[in-house]
Coordinates of C-alpha atoms in Angstrom, one line a residue:
Chain V
M1 CA 15.9 -17.0 29.1
Q2 CA 16.1 -16.0 25.4
P3 CA 14.1 -12.8 24.7
A4 CA 11.2 -13.3 22.2
I5 CA 12.2 -10.3 20.1
V6 CA 15.3 -8.2 20.0
V7 CA 15.4 -5.2 17.8
K8 CA 18.9 -3.6 17.6
D9 CA 19.6 -0.2 16.2
L10 CA 17.1 -0.8 13.3
Y11 CA 17.1 1.5 10.4
F12 CA 14.7 1.1 7.6
R13 CA 13.5 3.0 4.5
Y14 CA 11.4 2.0 1.5
E15 CA 13.3 2.0 -1.9
E16 CA 13.3 5.7 -2.4
G17 CA 12.8 8.2 0.4
D18 CA 13.9 9.0 3.9
Y19 CA 14.4 6.6 6.7
V20 CA 11.1 5.6 8.3
L21 CA 12.8 3.9 11.2
K22 CA 15.8 5.6 12.6
G23 CA 17.6 3.5 15.2
V24 CA 14.9 1.5 16.9
N25 CA 15.9 -0.5 19.9
L26 CA 13.4 -2.8 21.6
T27 CA 13.6 -6.0 23.6
V28 CA 10.5 -8.0 24.4
Q29 CA 10.9 -10.9 26.8
E30 CA 9.0 -14.1 26.4
G31 CA 5.5 -14.0 27.8
E32 CA 5.4 -10.2 27.9
V33 CA 2.4 -8.1 26.8
V34 CA 3.5 -4.8 25.2
A35 CA 1.5 -2.0 23.8
L36 CA 3.0 0.0 20.9
M37 CA 1.7 3.5 20.5
G38 CA 2.5 6.6 18.5
S39 CA 0.8 8.9 16.0
N40 CA 0.1 8.1 12.4
G41 CA 3.3 7.7 10.4
A42 CA 5.5 7.2 13.5
G43 CA 6.6 3.8 12.0
K44 CA 4.6 1.4 14.1
T45 CA 3.3 -0.8 11.3
T46 CA 6.7 -0.6 9.6
L47 CA 8.3 -1.9 12.8
I48 CA 5.9 -4.8 13.3
K49 CA 6.4 -5.9 9.6
H50 CA 10.0 -6.6 10.6
F51 CA 9.0 -9.1 13.2
N52 CA 8.0 -11.8 10.6
G53 CA 10.5 -10.7 8.0
L54 CA 8.0 -9.0 5.6
L55 CA 10.5 -6.1 5.7
K56 CA 14.2 -6.6 6.3
P57 CA 16.4 -4.2 8.1
V58 CA 18.5 -1.8 6.0
K59 CA 20.8 -1.3 9.0
G60 CA 20.8 -3.0 12.4
S61 CA 19.1 -6.3 13.1
V62 CA 15.9 -8.0 14.3
K63 CA 16.1 -11.3 16.1
V64 CA 13.1 -13.4 16.8
K65 CA 13.8 -16.1 19.3
G66 CA 17.4 -15.8 18.4
L67 CA 16.8 -16.2 14.6
D68 CA 18.0 -13.3 12.5
T69 CA 15.1 -12.2 10.3
K70 CA 17.5 -11.4 7.5
E71 CA 18.4 -15.1 7.1
R72 CA 14.9 -16.6 7.4
S73 CA 11.9 -16.6 5.0
V74 CA 8.6 -15.0 5.9
A75 CA 6.9 -18.4 5.9
E76 CA 9.5 -19.7 8.5
L77 CA 9.1 -16.7 10.7
S78 CA 5.4 -16.5 10.4
K79 CA 5.1 -19.8 12.1
I80 CA 6.6 -18.2 15.2
V81 CA 5.2 -14.7 14.8
G82 CA 1.5 -14.3 14.0
L83 CA 0.7 -11.0 12.5
V84 CA -3.0 -9.9 12.6
F85 CA -3.5 -7.1 10.1
Q86 CA -5.6 -4.1 10.8
N87 CA -8.2 -4.6 8.0
P88 CA -9.6 -8.1 7.8
D89 CA -10.7 -7.3 4.2
H90 CA -7.1 -7.5 3.2
Q91 CA -7.0 -11.2 3.8
L92 CA -10.4 -12.9 3.8
F93 CA -11.0 -14.9 0.6
A94 CA -12.1 -18.4 1.4
E95 CA -15.6 -19.8 0.8
T96 CA -16.3 -20.6 4.4
V97 CA -15.0 -19.4 7.7
E98 CA -13.6 -22.9 8.3
E99 CA -11.6 -22.9 5.1
E100 CA -10.4 -19.4 6.0
L101 CA -9.0 -20.6 9.3
A102 CA -7.5 -23.7 7.7
F103 CA -5.6 -21.7 5.1
A104 CA -2.6 -20.9 7.2
L105 CA -2.5 -24.3 8.8
R106 CA -2.4 -26.0 5.3
N107 CA 0.3 -23.5 4.1
F108 CA 2.5 -24.6 7.1
G109 CA 1.9 -28.2 6.1
Y110 CA 0.1 -29.5 9.1
P111 CA -1.7 -32.9 8.7
E112 CA -5.5 -32.7 8.0
E113 CA -6.2 -34.2 11.4
V114 CA -4.4 -31.4 13.2
V115 CA -5.9 -28.8 10.9
R116 CA -9.4 -29.9 11.9
Q117 CA -8.6 -29.8 15.6
R118 CA -7.0 -26.4 15.4
V119 CA -9.8 -24.9 13.4
E120 CA -12.3 -26.3 15.9
W121 CA -10.3 -24.8 18.7
A122 CA -10.0 -21.4 17.1
L123 CA -13.7 -21.3 16.2
T124 CA -14.7 -21.8 19.8
L125 CA -12.1 -19.4 21.1
M126 CA -13.3 -16.5 18.9
D127 CA -17.0 -17.4 19.3
L128 CA -17.4 -18.2 15.6
R129 CA -18.9 -21.7 15.7
K130 CA -22.2 -20.6 14.3
Y131 CA -20.6 -19.0 11.3
R132 CA -18.4 -22.0 10.4
S133 CA -20.0 -22.6 7.0
R134 CA -20.8 -19.0 6.2
S135 CA -18.7 -17.0 3.8
P136 CA -16.4 -14.8 5.7
L137 CA -17.2 -12.0 3.3
S138 CA -20.8 -12.0 4.2
L139 CA -20.2 -11.4 7.9
S140 CA -20.4 -8.0 9.6
G141 CA -17.3 -5.8 10.2
G142 CA -16.7 -7.0 13.8
E143 CA -17.2 -10.6 12.9
R144 CA -14.8 -10.4 10.0
K145 CA -12.2 -8.9 12.4
R146 CA -12.7 -11.9 14.7
V147 CA -12.3 -14.3 11.8
A148 CA -9.0 -12.5 10.9
I149 CA -7.8 -12.9 14.4
A150 CA -8.9 -16.5 14.6
S151 CA -7.1 -17.2 11.3
V152 CA -3.8 -16.3 12.9
L153 CA -4.5 -17.8 16.4
C154 CA -5.4 -21.1 14.9
Y155 CA -1.9 -22.1 14.1
D156 CA -0.8 -21.2 17.7
P157 CA 2.2 -18.9 17.1
E158 CA 4.3 -18.2 20.1
I159 CA 4.4 -14.4 19.4
I160 CA 1.3 -12.6 18.3
V161 CA 1.3 -9.1 17.0
F162 CA -2.0 -7.2 16.6
D163 CA -2.2 -4.1 14.4
E164 CA -5.1 -1.9 15.8
P165 CA -7.3 -4.7 17.0
T166 CA -9.8 -2.3 18.7
I167 CA -10.5 -0.1 15.7
G168 CA -14.2 -0.2 14.7
Q169 CA -15.1 -2.5 17.6
D170 CA -18.0 -1.7 20.0
Y171 CA -17.5 -1.7 23.7
Y172 CA -18.4 -5.3 24.1
Q173 CA -16.1 -6.6 21.4
K174 CA -13.3 -4.4 22.9
Q175 CA -13.8 -6.1 26.2
K176 CA -13.6 -9.5 24.5
I177 CA -10.3 -8.5 22.9
A178 CA -9.0 -7.4 26.3
Q179 CA -10.0 -10.8 27.7
L180 CA -8.3 -12.5 24.8
L181 CA -5.1 -10.6 25.5
K182 CA -5.3 -11.7 29.1
M183 CA -5.8 -15.3 28.1
L184 CA -3.0 -15.3 25.7
S185 CA -0.8 -13.8 28.3
K186 CA -1.8 -16.5 30.8
Q187 CA -0.8 -19.1 28.2
G188 CA 2.6 -17.6 28.2
K189 CA 2.4 -16.1 24.7
T190 CA 4.3 -12.9 23.9
V191 CA 1.8 -10.3 22.7
I192 CA 2.5 -7.0 21.0
V193 CA -0.4 -4.7 20.3
V194 CA -0.3 -1.6 18.1
T195 CA -3.0 0.8 19.0
H196 CA -4.1 4.4 19.3
D197 CA -6.5 3.7 22.0
V198 CA -4.9 5.2 25.1
E199 CA -7.7 4.2 27.4
F200 CA -7.4 0.6 26.2
V201 CA -3.7 0.6 27.0
A202 CA -4.2 2.2 30.4
E203 CA -6.7 -0.4 31.4
N204 CA -5.1 -3.5 30.0
F205 CA -1.4 -3.2 29.8
N206 CA 1.6 -2.9 32.1
R207 CA 4.3 -2.0 29.5
V208 CA 4.0 0.5 26.7
A209 CA 6.5 1.6 24.1
V210 CA 5.9 4.9 22.4
M211 CA 7.1 5.8 18.9
A212 CA 7.6 9.1 17.3
N213 CA 9.4 10.0 14.1
G214 CA 10.8 6.5 13.6
Q215 CA 12.2 6.1 17.0
I216 CA 11.1 4.7 20.3
I217 CA 11.0 7.7 22.6
A218 CA 9.7 6.0 25.7
D219 CA 9.4 2.4 26.9
G220 CA 8.3 1.3 30.3
D221 CA 5.5 1.1 32.8
V222 CA 2.2 2.5 31.6
E223 CA 1.9 4.6 34.8
E224 CA 5.2 6.2 34.0
V225 CA 5.1 6.6 30.3
L226 CA 1.5 7.8 29.8
T227 CA 1.7 10.3 32.6
D228 CA 4.9 11.9 31.3
P229 CA 4.0 15.3 29.8
K230 CA 7.1 15.3 27.7
V231 CA 6.4 11.9 26.1
I232 CA 2.7 12.9 25.6
K233 CA 3.7 16.0 23.8
E234 CA 6.5 14.6 21.7
A235 CA 4.4 11.6 20.5
D236 CA 1.3 13.8 20.0
L237 CA -0.8 11.6 22.3
R238 CA -3.5 12.5 24.6
P239 CA -3.1 11.2 28.2
P240 CA -5.9 8.9 29.4
Q241 CA -8.9 10.8 30.7
I242 CA -8.3 9.6 34.2
T243 CA -4.8 11.0 34.1
E244 CA -6.2 14.3 32.8
C245 CA -8.6 14.3 35.8
A246 CA -5.8 13.6 38.1
W247 CA -3.7 16.5 36.7
L248 CA -6.6 18.9 37.1
L249 CA -7.0 17.7 40.7
G250 CA -3.3 18.1 41.2
D251 CA -3.7 21.3 43.3
L252 CA -5.7 19.3 45.8
G253 CA -2.9 16.9 46.3
V254 CA -3.8 14.1 43.9
P255 CA -0.6 12.5 42.5
K256 CA 0.1 12.9 38.8
R257 CA 0.9 9.3 38.0
I258 CA -2.6 7.8 37.8
V259 CA -3.9 5.9 34.8
R260 CA -6.7 3.7 36.2
V261 CA -10.1 4.6 37.5
E262 CA -9.7 2.7 40.8
E263 CA -6.5 4.6 41.7
L264 CA -8.2 7.9 41.2
V265 CA -11.2 6.9 43.2
E266 CA -8.9 5.8 46.0
E267 CA -7.1 9.1 46.0
V268 CA -10.2 11.2 45.9
A269 CA -11.7 9.1 48.7
R270 CA -8.5 9.6 50.7
L271 CA -8.7 13.4 50.2
G272 CA -12.3 13.5 51.2
G273 CA -11.5 11.5 54.3
L274 CA -13.9 8.8 53.0
S275 CA -13.3 5.1 53.4
E276 CA -15.2 2.0 52.7
D277 CA -16.9 1.9 56.1
K278 CA -18.5 5.3 55.4
G279 CA -20.4 3.7 52.6
F280 CA -18.1 4.8 49.9
Chain L
M1 CA 7.8 -8.3 -2.9
R2 CA 7.2 -4.7 -3.7
I3 CA 5.0 -3.3 -6.5
R4 CA 6.4 -0.4 -8.4
V5 CA 4.9 -0.6 -11.9
F6 CA 2.6 2.3 -11.4
E7 CA 5.2 4.8 -10.1
G8 CA 5.6 6.3 -13.5
F9 CA 1.9 7.2 -13.8
K10 CA 1.8 9.0 -10.5
F11 CA 1.5 12.7 -10.7
K12 CA 4.0 15.0 -8.9
R13 CA 3.8 18.7 -9.6
K14 CA 6.9 20.5 -10.7
D15 CA 7.5 24.0 -12.0
T16 CA 8.6 23.2 -15.5
Y17 CA 7.3 24.0 -19.0
F18 CA 5.1 20.9 -19.6
Y19 CA 3.5 21.0 -16.2
K20 CA 2.1 24.5 -16.9
L21 CA 0.7 23.8 -20.4
D22 CA -3.0 23.6 -21.0
P23 CA -4.1 20.0 -20.7
R24 CA -5.9 20.2 -24.1
V25 CA -2.7 21.1 -25.7
K26 CA -0.9 18.3 -24.1
L27 CA -3.6 15.9 -25.1
L28 CA -3.2 17.0 -28.7
F29 CA 0.5 16.6 -28.4
L30 CA 0.0 13.1 -27.1
A31 CA -2.3 12.4 -30.1
Y32 CA 0.3 13.7 -32.5
S33 CA 3.1 11.7 -31.0
L34 CA 1.1 8.5 -30.8
F35 CA 0.1 9.0 -34.4
L36 CA 3.7 9.5 -35.5
T37 CA 4.9 6.5 -33.5
L38 CA 2.3 4.3 -35.2
Y39 CA 2.8 5.9 -38.6
F40 CA 6.5 5.1 -38.8
S41 CA 7.6 1.5 -38.7
T42 CA 11.4 1.8 -39.3
F43 CA 14.1 2.1 -36.8
L44 CA 15.5 5.6 -37.5
P45 CA 12.4 7.8 -37.3
L46 CA 11.2 5.8 -34.2
L47 CA 14.6 6.5 -32.6
L48 CA 14.2 10.2 -33.4
L49 CA 10.7 10.2 -31.7
F50 CA 12.0 8.3 -28.8
L51 CA 14.9 10.8 -28.3
L52 CA 12.4 13.6 -28.7
S53 CA 10.3 12.2 -25.8
L54 CA 13.5 11.7 -23.8
V55 CA 14.6 15.3 -24.4
L56 CA 11.1 16.6 -23.2
V57 CA 11.3 14.4 -20.2
L58 CA 14.8 15.8 -19.4
L59 CA 13.6 19.3 -19.9
N60 CA 10.8 18.7 -17.4
R61 CA 13.1 17.2 -14.9
A62 CA 11.0 14.0 -14.7
L63 CA 13.8 11.6 -15.6
K64 CA 13.7 9.6 -12.4
E65 CA 10.0 8.9 -12.6
W66 CA 10.1 8.2 -16.3
W67 CA 13.0 5.8 -15.8
G68 CA 10.9 4.0 -13.1
T69 CA 8.2 3.3 -15.7
L70 CA 10.5 2.3 -18.5
R71 CA 12.4 0.0 -16.3
M72 CA 9.2 -1.9 -15.5
V73 CA 8.4 -2.5 -19.2
F74 CA 11.8 -3.9 -20.1
V75 CA 10.7 -7.5 -19.7
L76 CA 7.7 -6.9 -21.8
S77 CA 9.9 -5.2 -24.4
A78 CA 12.2 -8.2 -24.5
I79 CA 9.1 -10.4 -25.1
I80 CA 8.0 -8.2 -27.9
F81 CA 11.4 -8.4 -29.4
L82 CA 11.6 -12.1 -29.2
L83 CA 8.1 -12.7 -30.6
N84 CA 8.7 -10.4 -33.5
F85 CA 12.1 -11.9 -34.1
F86 CA 10.9 -15.5 -34.3
F87 CA 7.5 -15.1 -35.8
S88 CA 7.7 -12.1 -38.2
E89 CA 7.6 -12.8 -41.9
R90 CA 9.4 -9.6 -42.8
G91 CA 12.8 -9.4 -44.5
N92 CA 15.3 -8.3 -41.9
K93 CA 14.3 -9.9 -38.6
V94 CA 16.6 -8.0 -36.3
N95 CA 15.6 -4.8 -38.0
Y96 CA 11.9 -5.4 -37.7
A97 CA 12.0 -6.7 -34.2
S98 CA 14.1 -3.8 -32.9
A99 CA 11.8 -1.3 -34.6
M100 CA 8.7 -2.8 -33.0
T101 CA 10.3 -2.9 -29.6
L102 CA 11.4 0.7 -30.0
R103 CA 7.9 1.6 -31.1
F104 CA 6.5 0.1 -27.9
L105 CA 9.1 1.9 -25.8
T106 CA 8.4 5.2 -27.5
L107 CA 4.6 4.8 -26.9
T108 CA 5.3 4.1 -23.3
S109 CA 7.6 7.0 -23.1
F110 CA 5.1 9.5 -24.5
F111 CA 2.3 8.2 -22.3
S112 CA 4.5 8.4 -19.3
L113 CA 5.5 12.0 -20.2
F114 CA 1.8 12.9 -20.5
F115 CA 0.7 11.3 -17.2
L116 CA 3.8 12.5 -15.3
T117 CA 3.0 16.1 -16.2
T118 CA -0.8 16.1 -16.1
P119 CA -2.8 15.7 -13.0
P120 CA -5.9 13.6 -13.4
E121 CA -8.2 16.5 -12.6
E122 CA -6.7 18.5 -15.5
L123 CA -7.1 15.6 -17.8
S124 CA -10.7 15.2 -16.9
D125 CA -11.3 19.0 -17.4
A126 CA -9.6 18.8 -20.8
L127 CA -11.9 16.0 -21.8
V128 CA -15.0 18.0 -20.6
L129 CA -13.8 21.0 -22.6
L130 CA -13.5 18.8 -25.6
G131 CA -17.2 17.9 -25.2
I132 CA -17.1 14.5 -23.6
P133 CA -19.9 14.0 -21.1
Y134 CA -18.9 14.6 -17.5
E135 CA -20.0 11.2 -16.3
Y136 CA -17.5 9.5 -18.6
T137 CA -14.6 11.8 -17.8
F138 CA -15.3 11.4 -14.1
M139 CA -15.3 7.7 -14.4
F140 CA -11.9 7.8 -16.2
M141 CA -10.5 10.2 -13.6
M142 CA -11.6 8.0 -10.7
A143 CA -10.0 5.0 -12.4
M144 CA -6.7 6.9 -12.7
R145 CA -7.0 8.2 -9.2
F146 CA -7.5 4.7 -7.8
I147 CA -4.5 3.1 -9.5
P148 CA -2.0 3.9 -6.6
T149 CA -4.7 3.0 -4.0
L150 CA -5.1 -0.3 -5.7
A151 CA -1.4 -0.9 -5.8
R152 CA -1.2 -0.1 -2.1
D153 CA -4.1 -2.5 -1.3
L154 CA -2.5 -5.3 -3.3
Q155 CA 0.8 -4.8 -1.4
T156 CA -1.0 -5.0 2.0
I157 CA -2.9 -8.1 0.8
I158 CA 0.4 -9.7 -0.3
D159 CA 1.9 -8.9 3.1
A160 CA -1.1 -10.3 5.0
Q161 CA -1.2 -13.6 3.1
R162 CA 2.5 -14.1 3.3
S163 CA 2.1 -13.6 7.0
R164 CA -0.2 -16.6 6.9
G165 CA 2.4 -18.7 5.2
L166 CA 1.5 -18.2 1.5
E167 CA 4.7 -18.7 -0.5
L168 CA 4.4 -16.9 -3.8
E169 CA 7.8 -17.8 -5.3
R170 CA 7.8 -21.5 -5.0
G171 CA 6.3 -24.3 -7.1
G172 CA 5.3 -24.8 -10.7
I173 CA 3.1 -22.6 -12.8
F174 CA -0.2 -24.2 -11.8
K175 CA 0.5 -23.9 -8.2
R176 CA 1.5 -20.3 -8.7
V177 CA -1.7 -19.5 -10.5
K178 CA -3.7 -21.2 -7.7
R179 CA -1.9 -19.0 -5.2
L180 CA -3.2 -15.9 -6.9
I181 CA -6.7 -16.7 -5.5
P182 CA -5.9 -15.5 -2.0
L183 CA -4.6 -12.3 -3.5
L184 CA -7.2 -11.6 -6.1
V185 CA -10.4 -12.4 -4.1
P186 CA -9.7 -9.9 -1.3
L187 CA -8.6 -7.3 -3.8
I188 CA -11.8 -7.6 -5.9
V189 CA -14.0 -7.7 -2.9
L190 CA -12.3 -4.7 -1.3
E191 CA -12.5 -2.6 -4.5
I192 CA -16.2 -3.5 -5.0
R193 CA -16.9 -2.5 -1.4
R194 CA -14.9 0.7 -1.9
S195 CA -16.7 1.6 -5.1
V196 CA -20.1 1.2 -3.4
V197 CA -19.0 3.5 -0.6
V198 CA -17.6 6.0 -3.2
A199 CA -20.9 5.9 -5.2
E200 CA -22.9 6.6 -2.0
A201 CA -20.6 9.5 -1.1
L202 CA -21.0 10.9 -4.5
E203 CA -24.8 10.7 -4.4
A204 CA -24.8 12.3 -1.0
R205 CA -23.1 15.2 -2.6
A206 CA -25.6 15.4 -5.4
F207 CA -23.5 14.0 -8.2
G208 CA -25.4 14.3 -11.5
A209 CA -27.9 16.9 -10.2
S210 CA -27.2 19.3 -13.0
K211 CA -26.7 18.5 -16.6
R212 CA -24.1 21.2 -17.3
R213 CA -21.2 21.5 -15.0
T214 CA -18.9 24.4 -14.7
L215 CA -15.2 23.9 -14.0
T216 CA -13.4 25.5 -11.0
E217 CA -10.4 26.1 -13.1
E218 CA -10.5 28.5 -16.0
Y219 CA -8.6 27.4 -19.0
G220 CA -7.4 29.8 -21.8
L221 CA -4.7 29.4 -24.3
R222 CA -1.7 31.7 -23.7
R223 CA 1.0 32.6 -26.2
A224 CA 3.3 29.9 -25.0
E225 CA 0.6 27.3 -25.8
Y226 CA 0.0 28.7 -29.3
C227 CA 3.7 28.5 -29.9
F228 CA 3.8 24.9 -28.7
L229 CA 0.9 24.0 -30.8
A230 CA 2.5 25.6 -33.8
W231 CA 5.8 23.8 -33.6
T232 CA 4.4 20.4 -32.8
T233 CA 1.9 20.7 -35.6
I234 CA 4.6 21.8 -38.0
L235 CA 6.9 19.0 -36.8
T236 CA 4.2 16.4 -37.2
V237 CA 3.2 17.5 -40.7
A238 CA 6.8 18.0 -41.8
L239 CA 7.8 14.5 -40.6
I240 CA 5.0 12.9 -42.5
V241 CA 5.5 15.0 -45.7
L242 CA 9.2 14.3 -45.6
S243 CA 8.7 10.6 -45.3
R244 CA 6.5 10.8 -48.4
L245 CA 9.0 12.7 -50.5
P246 CA 10.9 10.3 -52.8
Q247 CA 14.4 11.9 -52.3
T248 CA 14.4 11.5 -48.5
A249 CA 12.7 8.1 -48.6
S250 CA 16.1 6.4 -48.4
I251 CA 16.8 8.2 -45.1
F252 CA 13.6 7.4 -43.5
G253 CA 13.6 4.0 -45.0
Y254 CA 16.9 3.4 -43.2
R255 CA 17.5 -0.1 -42.2
L256 CA 20.0 -1.8 -40.0
P257 CA 22.7 -3.6 -41.9
E258 CA 21.5 -7.0 -43.0
I259 CA 22.9 -10.0 -41.1
P260 CA 24.5 -12.3 -43.6

């Protein structure tokens, strides 16, 4: 099967200045859900802007479903790769939420009939039906974020890239976003999520790639990457709290590779000789 | 699509002569040079002024940034040239049009030199020292301060809308203008939101609580500044007086050879 995204030895720099990306290699298979982490300035946003051709490689190549991004226009690639930007205020402009969602669909030249159906679908999906005729600019921060997400999901791209979807979202909305990711994954979409939220990654992802200084320094299972002290240090991350607990309990014999609450509970229960039949 | 127009107006500190001058002195120099540029309307003196600005830029090692600004106004210069060439009523059209274009470039060059070597805070301080109420200088400083922020926002907006299939390069002029709406609406809304936040933050820090403000930086004129003032003043006066003297009038009235 053809991979969704293949980044090969990618170097990039803005007009003047040093390289921001220095030899990035990344392959994302179709249907995979990947978290992309790293401290500010590590090059995450620069990397995802290559996925729909907003930025073109200076050296190396980026292939999206076999298409070289150097040879395709942003409009062409955006049909395949939906990019949800961090700040919804950078894109909301229409008079109503409905119009906002229809914008991309009309740009891609879908017939009005399809536009209406897709908008309806996306409104329902993101729980926005009651705001359909409101101005997106009059909505609250969290709602605007949902409109921004819906405005990309509505044209049903095969690959969806989120830049910091959980920023400024309360616990409930974060759970909703986690659910959305699961749903997209079930539909067979390829999903890439840029985030700083290490707990969010630990709870909702299997694969994580970590960037530092314009390179991918680790890529693999969440259990492995987020519990590797070397990676944590190099990327200036903080391990998930559960992992930190596990490390502190290391002397008691708790293994170090733990990222989820249930796993730690199980281990602690095992240590204490507790099991379910003892009411644990 | 990258935006670079404002690069030339961004401040970067360097350790050269102009950067260390008192901002008031630099402001006066800017006034002198603008006056001279607008006073002369023939090619030769404007060329001299342009070269003077270029020499100063070179001495202050700001050539790269300066070139960035100048490069951006070339299209505008070409338009100025063509408009003057086709619509001016004066005698030698090439002569007049090139002088006007050079005047525009010289103005840009002096402005660029000033903004490249003066941080916005110092400019605002200079205006306060010259007696302009703080509220106004502050407003001006904020406006300057937000130019790069605005450019960055616009870039992100362009990226976001292109990601939603907006094609900026295609179509006729009306379609292009219509496509500006998805760019301008978010930009305006974003900046209004930002300004409200900034205003609140300012009031939270007691902006305007006292009528008289003191400056954190102390400004005093050193010998180097008096020297600078002296030579720029002498130069300005000399150039004007020279241009008024009948015997040199032919030099300063220099014109490009007429096209038959």
